[in-house]
Amino acid sequence: MIKACVIGWPISHSRSPLIHGYWLRLHGIDGSYTRKPVEPAQLQDFIRSLPTQGLAGCNVTIPHKEAVHALVKPADATTERLGAVNTVFLRDAEVMGTNTDGEGYINNLRQAVPGFTMKDRRAMVLGAGGASLAVVNALLEQGAAEVVVANRTVERADDLRRRFGTRVVPLPWEHIEIHLPETALLVNTTSLGMSGQADLVLDLSRLSVDAVVSDIVYTPLRTHFLETAARRGNPVVEGLGMLLHQAVRGFSLWFGVVPQVTPELHDLVARDIDPGYQR
Ligand code: ATR
């Protein structure tokens, strides 16, 4: 029996067990994937004792992603650059960490808008927190000519430019609308639009109707921001797909099968978020 889990504090809302449980059943694997609340004071012990607990690894969520980075061996350059880990696994009994948020974002984008390319084009990312870091890095890796980062606290966008270089262009939040022309991809990585929070309300009239608009918020499944974009004809990409795609590599590292993000999996998790969901 191969065991994995997701750790966070709190952890009760994580939908990762639903995702990995679906794949375990689909592939007939003798494995388990559970939620484990781990408080910050116990984090180091938990990570160090993974092998002796009989765990193949774990996912890491809020607030532990940065702290876990310092406790494991980064498995690749992207993870080192991000300073945050969302997937922990064992290699030759050594505890390794990687970050699949960026590939989760990109692979969702690819699946939702086949043929879309970022190469030599301009993206605008709203927000400069942890989620933004992974998305900005992934867009740069995809060959974006420029990634404009708009943030309420513009100093955090300046930090991203220092970290990633001059293809990152910081923008004060008030200037978003005038910089929308030439944007091929507009992404919300802020918490605006999440259930219980204020909506992200922007005047999109200067945005090309061909621009792809995406949101990493997935509760609700379709945010007010995406609805506004869809109504004027823009292709939109919902945030749930990123959650599903970021789970792929962890599953394959722990359980040895590369799983697919199928419409059936999407609908299963969508119905957990919104019981009235219909395709
Ligand atoms: P995460 O790791 O999920 O990205 P975070 O690091 O707390 O979380 O970042 C949240 C992002 O949402 C930040 O870009 C934040 O802007 P600030 O850096 O100015 O705090 C943004 N955000 C949250 N509430 C916002 C609001 N009411 N208006 C604009 N941006 C907001």
XYZ file of C-alpha atoms and ligand atoms in Angstrom:
310
model
C 0.000 0.000 0.000
C 1.503 3.343 -1.104
C 0.558 6.277 1.109
C 0.566 10.016 0.410
C -1.235 13.012 1.921
C -1.689 16.764 1.844
C -0.454 18.889 4.726
C -1.563 22.396 5.699
C -2.858 24.364 8.654
C -5.842 24.308 8.471
C -6.371 21.577 5.877
C -10.068 20.653 6.081
C -10.974 22.438 2.817
C -8.402 20.743 0.604
C -9.865 19.025 -2.449
C -6.665 17.115 -3.193
C -7.978 13.866 -1.593
C -10.920 13.952 -4.009
C -8.549 14.307 -6.990
C -5.988 11.667 -5.972
C -8.714 9.329 -4.696
C -10.355 9.466 -8.136
C -7.088 8.536 -9.884
C -6.284 5.776 -7.363
C -9.671 4.153 -8.042
C -9.452 4.682 -11.805
C -6.050 2.988 -12.017
C -6.826 0.295 -9.437
C -3.798 1.278 -7.342
C -3.397 -0.015 -3.790
C -2.773 3.404 -2.296
C -4.204 6.101 -0.061
C -4.194 9.891 -0.030
C -5.405 11.681 3.084
C -5.512 15.137 4.691
C -3.115 15.740 7.571
C -3.287 18.905 9.640
C 0.283 19.847 10.540
C 0.845 22.936 12.641
C 3.912 25.091 11.937
C 5.721 23.950 15.112
C 5.480 20.309 13.945
C 6.431 20.893 10.329
C 10.129 20.080 10.545
C 9.527 16.813 12.426
C 6.796 15.836 10.007
C 8.948 16.368 6.893
C 12.024 14.660 8.371
C 10.000 11.631 9.446
C 8.237 11.072 6.096
C 10.232 7.915 5.296
C 9.706 6.357 8.732
C 5.981 7.185 8.598
C 5.731 5.013 5.514
C 4.723 7.957 3.330
C 5.822 8.201 -0.311
C 5.379 11.971 -0.088
C 2.874 14.766 0.318
C 1.403 17.903 -1.124
C 2.006 21.106 0.760
C -0.440 23.963 1.042
C -0.942 27.184 2.995
C 0.959 28.252 5.091
C 3.831 25.784 4.638
C 5.076 26.120 1.037
C 8.041 28.411 1.806
C 8.979 26.703 5.083
C 9.058 23.261 3.431
C 11.391 24.617 0.743
C 13.984 25.175 3.471
C 13.544 21.633 4.836
C 13.955 19.570 1.659
C 16.331 19.281 -1.278
C 14.930 21.293 -4.231
C 14.550 18.833 -7.102
C 14.956 21.335 -9.945
C 15.989 24.891 -10.811
C 12.395 26.157 -10.996
C 11.734 25.100 -7.411
C 14.975 26.699 -6.274
C 14.030 29.947 -8.009
C 10.511 29.987 -6.540
C 11.587 29.276 -2.965
C 8.352 27.365 -2.442
C 7.431 23.670 -2.548
C 3.997 22.145 -3.128
C 5.046 18.517 -3.726
C 7.372 16.408 -1.564
C 8.672 12.980 -2.592
C 11.451 10.558 -1.745
C 14.415 9.768 -3.977
C 16.854 7.179 -2.621
C 15.450 7.856 0.871
C 16.237 11.575 0.514
C 13.329 14.018 1.012
C 12.985 16.084 -2.175
C 10.711 19.024 -2.989
C 9.323 20.381 -6.216
C 6.784 22.956 -7.301
C 4.087 22.039 -9.821
C 1.975 25.202 -9.620
C 3.532 26.753 -12.738
C 3.102 23.657 -14.923
C -0.421 23.305 -13.494
C -1.220 26.792 -14.722
C 0.357 26.280 -18.180
C -1.047 22.804 -18.822
C -4.528 24.004 -17.897
C -4.131 26.938 -20.288
C -2.984 24.545 -23.043
C -5.873 22.177 -22.486
C -8.459 24.985 -22.354
C -7.115 26.993 -25.321
C -5.378 24.559 -27.694
C -2.722 26.248 -29.790
C -2.314 29.240 -27.483
C 1.291 30.361 -27.223
C 2.942 32.923 -24.979
C 6.116 33.034 -27.085
C 7.212 36.637 -27.802
C 3.891 37.991 -26.517
C 2.867 40.107 -23.553
C 1.036 38.916 -20.473
C -0.441 40.924 -17.635
C -0.554 39.281 -14.213
C -2.694 40.827 -11.474
C -1.214 40.203 -8.031
C 2.318 39.666 -6.739
C 1.927 37.063 -3.969
C 2.988 33.416 -3.834
C 0.615 32.293 -6.569
C 1.751 35.116 -8.838
C 5.380 34.058 -8.432
C 4.708 30.596 -9.873
C 2.590 31.954 -12.739
C 5.047 34.730 -13.672
C 7.956 32.282 -13.653
C 6.024 29.832 -15.848
C 5.080 32.537 -18.365
C 8.728 33.627 -18.598
C 9.741 29.983 -19.109
C 7.180 29.850 -21.944
C 9.067 32.638 -23.717
C 6.832 35.638 -22.958
C 8.356 38.860 -24.283
C 7.096 40.763 -21.244
C 5.104 40.014 -18.117
C 3.459 43.127 -16.698
C 2.747 42.632 -12.989
C 0.092 44.909 -11.492
C -0.239 44.919 -7.746
C -1.998 47.054 -5.150
C 1.309 47.189 -3.251
C 3.569 47.965 -6.205
C 6.743 47.252 -4.183
C 5.898 43.535 -4.311
C 5.811 43.756 -8.137
C 9.214 45.504 -7.986
C 10.478 42.499 -5.983
C 9.404 40.177 -8.809
C 11.409 42.238 -11.310
C 14.477 42.018 -9.060
C 13.977 38.271 -8.790
C 13.179 37.468 -12.433
C 14.767 40.302 -14.437
C 13.721 43.051 -16.805
C 11.085 41.067 -18.734
C 8.948 41.654 -15.612
C 7.432 45.136 -15.709
C 5.816 46.374 -12.475
C 2.619 48.407 -12.800
C 0.645 50.352 -10.198
C -2.861 48.909 -9.753
C -4.523 52.167 -10.972
C -2.812 51.847 -14.366
C -4.131 48.406 -15.326
C -6.832 49.570 -17.715
C -4.643 51.868 -19.845
C -2.096 49.066 -20.294
C -4.584 46.445 -21.500
C -3.962 46.900 -25.264
C -1.208 44.525 -26.508
C -2.033 42.074 -23.694
C -2.339 38.523 -25.087
C -3.058 36.946 -21.703
C -4.602 38.547 -18.616
C -4.402 36.547 -15.374
C -5.875 37.183 -11.941
C -3.707 35.728 -9.166
C -5.124 37.920 -6.381
C -7.695 36.681 -3.916
C -10.262 39.118 -5.336
C -13.355 37.296 -6.579
C -13.043 34.398 -4.147
C -16.289 33.525 -2.358
C -16.615 35.878 0.599
C -14.269 38.489 -0.895
C -14.899 41.547 -3.044
C -15.082 40.946 -6.809
C -12.327 41.949 -9.194
C -14.022 44.667 -11.239
C -12.143 46.072 -14.231
C -13.106 47.976 -17.363
C -11.894 45.586 -20.067
C -12.906 47.782 -23.031
C -9.280 48.322 -24.125
C -8.500 44.595 -24.125
C -8.486 42.796 -27.490
C -11.371 40.311 -27.703
C -8.790 37.718 -28.784
C -6.890 38.017 -25.491
C -7.175 35.014 -23.204
C -8.468 35.861 -19.726
C -7.801 33.503 -16.843
C -8.331 33.360 -13.121
C -6.677 31.100 -10.597
C -9.605 31.537 -8.203
C -11.880 28.457 -8.423
C -14.449 29.151 -5.724
C -16.721 30.161 -7.435
C -15.914 28.100 -10.525
C -16.538 31.108 -12.745
C -15.669 34.413 -11.115
C -17.347 37.734 -11.853
C -14.069 38.751 -13.582
C -14.223 35.761 -15.981
C -17.941 36.287 -16.551
C -17.275 39.915 -17.571
C -14.572 38.773 -19.998
C -16.678 35.930 -21.432
C -19.623 38.257 -22.033
C -17.516 40.485 -24.295
C -16.267 37.460 -26.232
C -12.829 36.754 -24.744
C -11.740 33.125 -24.377
C -11.685 32.448 -20.611
C -9.864 29.833 -18.543
C -11.237 28.883 -15.130
C -9.025 28.279 -12.112
C -10.148 24.757 -11.247
C -8.090 23.279 -14.077
C -4.872 24.584 -12.512
C -5.676 22.726 -9.290
C -6.269 19.523 -11.269
C -3.163 19.856 -13.445
C -0.812 20.732 -10.577
C -1.740 17.370 -9.016
C -0.527 15.275 -11.976
C 3.205 15.155 -11.253
C 2.822 14.369 -7.540
C 0.554 11.432 -8.354
C 3.012 10.086 -10.899
C 5.993 10.493 -8.515
C 4.263 8.654 -5.645
C 2.114 6.090 -7.424
C 4.052 5.505 -10.657
C 1.290 6.303 -13.159
C 0.922 9.559 -15.119
C -2.786 10.383 -14.674
C -5.015 12.360 -17.041
C -7.135 15.399 -16.240
C -10.405 14.115 -17.671
C -13.794 15.850 -18.018
C -15.102 13.303 -15.483
C -12.519 14.389 -12.875
C -13.256 18.034 -13.608
C -16.984 17.530 -13.082
C -16.453 15.519 -9.882
C -14.485 18.344 -8.263
C -16.719 21.041 -9.777
C -19.770 19.398 -8.153
C -17.946 19.327 -4.813
C -17.456 23.098 -5.106
C -20.926 23.814 -6.502
C -23.460 21.002 -6.011
C -25.630 22.552 -8.748
C -22.799 22.510 -11.293
C -23.754 21.398 -14.781
C -21.424 21.293 -17.748
P -1.132 34.017 -2.587
O 0.037 33.243 -2.060
O -2.394 33.217 -2.684
O -0.828 34.725 -3.861
P -0.778 36.430 -0.982
O 0.707 36.277 -0.994
O -1.439 36.816 0.290
O -1.486 35.088 -1.431
O -1.183 37.450 -2.150
C -2.475 37.902 -2.320
C -2.509 38.836 -3.539
O -3.836 39.370 -3.649
C -1.575 40.027 -3.405
O -1.114 40.399 -4.691
C -2.508 41.087 -2.825
O -2.097 42.420 -3.051
P -1.085 43.134 -1.985
O 0.277 42.580 -2.276
O -1.202 44.570 -2.271
O -1.595 42.748 -0.610
C -3.761 40.802 -3.615
N -4.967 41.362 -2.994
C -5.614 40.902 -1.907
N -6.679 41.697 -1.621
C -6.694 42.675 -2.565
C -7.535 43.819 -2.838
N -8.602 44.076 -2.058
N -7.238 44.610 -3.903
C -6.172 44.338 -4.693
N -5.328 43.293 -4.490
C -5.597 42.468 -3.443
